[in-house]
Amino acid sequence: TTWRGWNIHSPGYPNSVALKHFAQTITKKTHGDIQATVYNNAVLGDQTDAIQQVSNGAINFANFNMSPMGQYVPKTDILSLPYLFNSVKQMHHVMDGPIGDQFAADMKKKGLVVLSWFDSGARSFYNSKHPITKPSDLKGMKIRVQDNDLYVDMVEALGGNATPMPFSDVYQALKNGVIDGAENNYPSYKETNHYEVAKYYSEDDHLIIPECLCISKISWDALSAKDQKIVRQAAVAAAKEQRRLWAKDSREAKKYVANHGAKINKIKNLKPFQDAMKPVYAKFYKAHPDQKALVQKIRNTQ
Amino acid sequence: MDRQGSSNSAEASTGHTVPAGLAVARRVLDGIAWLCMLAAGLGLVFIVASFGWLVYGRYILNNTPTWIEQLSLLLIIYIVCLGTAVGVHRHTHLSIDFVRDGLPRWPRRILHVLADLMVVAFGVIMLWQGWVLTLTNADHQLPMLGVTASWRAAPLVLCGALIVVFTVFDFIERLFTNPGELH
Amino acid sequence: MGLTILFGLFFLGLIAGAPVAFALGLASIATFIYEGLPLFVAFQRILSGIASFSLLAIPFFIFAGELMLHGGIANRLVRFAAAAVGRMRGGLGMVDVVSSMLFGGISGSAVADTSALGSILMPVMKEKGYDADYAVNVTVTSSTAGVVIPPSHNMLLYVVAAGGGISVGKLFIAGIVPGILMCLCLAVAAYLVAVKRGYGSEPFPGWMALLVSFIVSLPGLLTAVIIVGGVLSGVLTVTESGAFGAIYAVVVTLLVYRELTWDAFKTAVARAVRTTSLVMILVGCASAFAYLLALYRVPDHLATFLTSVSSNPYVILLLLNLMLLVLGMIMDMAALILICTPIFLPVVSDIGMDPIQFGVVMMMNLGLGLCTPPVGSCLFVGCVIGDIRIEQAAKTIWPFYLAIFVALMLTTYIAPISMTLPHLLN
Ligand code: NA
Ligand code: NA
């Protein structure tokens, strides 16, 4: 059989490299029984469409970011809560353990079999005005966020003016002062050249969102136990490689932007930011009363 | 809205008796097409105005309305689906006629029926799959709007149904009003 | 086999005279069935094609164009052009070309230009002793400048078909010089034909009249400045610029020109809905089609094929241009942009051409297709307004084709023509 893989990134990206090796390993270890190929650059549709295609078996495997996953599997919305994880390391620890298995079980009900968790780094605010050290520094700033109510609420709770905007418009908008800032991780901050027009990058790591490597349940169930083992091992190896490449990419991107005029500051006291999130969490608990315990459980991990 | 594109039955009817039911049906379908145009036109004017409001909100109020982009993306689907159906009724879709119209009578008739069949088939599948998507999309929400994504797929059902109705009527009308040379 | 079904059914639909959008859609659906893919994916693609951020500006551009057309901007531009260039030999031909250039800067649609300028200028030309075929040929060919000179909704289609990553603003200004170049070439052709046929010239109304006609047409011309300026300055996104252009057009035609009646407004809305739907359903069905092209890796295969034919960039560019010209003769512009861009762009990038330059080349090339039989919407509209048969117009149109072809070759092979302005923007 042929297996088609969905990927949003361009060929050289850490995720793309890991996925390519994943596909090659499967093809090789099943002696060509499964011919797996990856379609990069989201040519088979954007992520919300691709999730539907994976759950219906039109696409066999994919690497999804967990942020838009919340639309389909509401229980994963919790991963979009600001300041949920303290560090990328903690996120890895949580997702690789029983809590990650719990998310995987919820996604399996929608036809997505999660085999391993990728990294998408930590997102922080950057802007063209001044470094941010306390929430009031964000007051009145127009900050571009992704289309998600939680992110809009987050920026508003910090006193900013949340401005959803297509990603492709952000550079020009920053350059001309249509917006004052945005938020993203280092590799993206570098790739999009946003560091040229918004040079104050303030590390607050407000979102540390995992990604998943998942197989369509339809494709998964059609595999023999032996092949399932092959695929699972390949997926775990892919995650290891992706995390390594990502960390390297992230370090290099940080160094690069710092050498090209970006002013980076690490926010030392995150407490006021976390405290400002109380209404966001309250609204979230109201919508998902059963999730309060899970948030505590994640908070208690180290 | 303008009805100018909808009167091709008038010139076709010369010399042939048109069943009264057909004339009534045409008036009903013309009316439906007009209502579609009205709804789509209101939608267009609304999204133009709402983007004016978006810019006003961002620059003057410093409080950007976050729902406008997503709502516009939803509305444009309704506008296009309604407009597409009306386009079928008024024969305004882009198509290539020169091959067919350059052929002798019988091949021409066959191709015309084939084209109609293809449009009907497309309409039926659109209606059916639009319904499938409407049901499956009920499991997730549209961002910023707080409604399910079913609202995004529903216009396909309407558009598919209207395409079928308009095309079938066209076919029947051609049978009655123009059995001779033209088609 | 899958590709045979896809293209076979598509061409069958075209030949049978089914709407292009539905032929694309049905051919895709049949191929989905053949591949055992769930059918809903085809309609998911159609929905995503219609509802895309990057194309939301299209209805706004079209609406603004319709408002200017029905609100009295076109005749003011013609009056200004007549005062400026009417005194040359074959003066009305020159007026036609210059009006198209100005109007092209406002409207995003070549067919709108043809119908607007044709209905104003053709009767005057005939009355002054110009032949109908000349009037039609000049009007039709020069109206394609509207596709190359910004704003142009076809350019938005190109940006989306290219998979994002191209700046709309840069593509917009990249079109300005090639658009003017195209009009210059057309003006030369119009002049030479006019001299050969012995057409006269118009009296010069005086500098004062020229100035007045310019001032009168200025508020209309500002629509283009608002749309393009909004995008370039980054003060507005493309979508917001389009909406602002439309709102401004309402204000100008209603309050300044006072020609926008309630009926004219309704007509503009209805026509904008009509054109928007035609274009966007095509975009939707073309994205279902493009999904399968990507699945079968057609772009990769074509690139391999073309580079095996020749490794010389000049030859490859010529081949691509000829392919587009042939396709442009039989198919509509929007559909071709959506289908050909993902296939051709990787080839072009491989030989080192900037995607922005190729975008301008593609606009100009497919613009020429709008004036060629058997399928040329501008030519059709022009012949209807000029009241002559297509064969009649086609017999004497070749000097004008040649003019556009010269501009096309210059734009293809001399990068600075299109790329100087975008580079200045940085
Ligand atoms: Na234009
Ligand atoms: Na043509």
PDB file of C-alpha atoms and ligand atoms in Angstrom, chain C residues 328-331 368-376, ligand 2:
ATOM      1  CA  GLY C 328      -4.747  31.143 -23.271  1.00  0.00           C
ATOM      2  CA  MET C 329      -6.377  30.841 -26.665  1.00  0.00           C
ATOM      3  CA  ILE C 330      -8.779  28.162 -25.490  1.00  0.00           C
ATOM      4  CA  MET C 331      -9.164  28.729 -21.757  1.00  0.00           C
ATOM      5  CA  LEU C 368      -3.228  38.382 -24.658  1.00  0.00           C
ATOM      6  CA  GLY C 369      -5.326  35.206 -24.477  1.00  0.00           C
ATOM      7  CA  LEU C 370      -8.311  37.359 -23.526  1.00  0.00           C
ATOM      8  CA  CYS C 371      -8.217  38.892 -27.029  1.00  0.00           C
ATOM      9  CA  THR C 372      -7.652  35.750 -29.076  1.00  0.00           C
ATOM     10  CA  PRO C 373     -10.268  33.527 -30.659  1.00  0.00           C
ATOM     11  CA  PRO C 374     -11.706  30.970 -30.138  1.00  0.00           C
ATOM     12  CA  VAL C 375     -12.097  31.829 -26.432  1.00  0.00           C
ATOM     13  CA  GLY C 376     -11.395  35.451 -25.617  1.00  0.00           C
TER      14      GLY C 376
HETATM   15 NA    NA D   2      -8.309  33.454 -25.891  1.00  0.00          NA
END
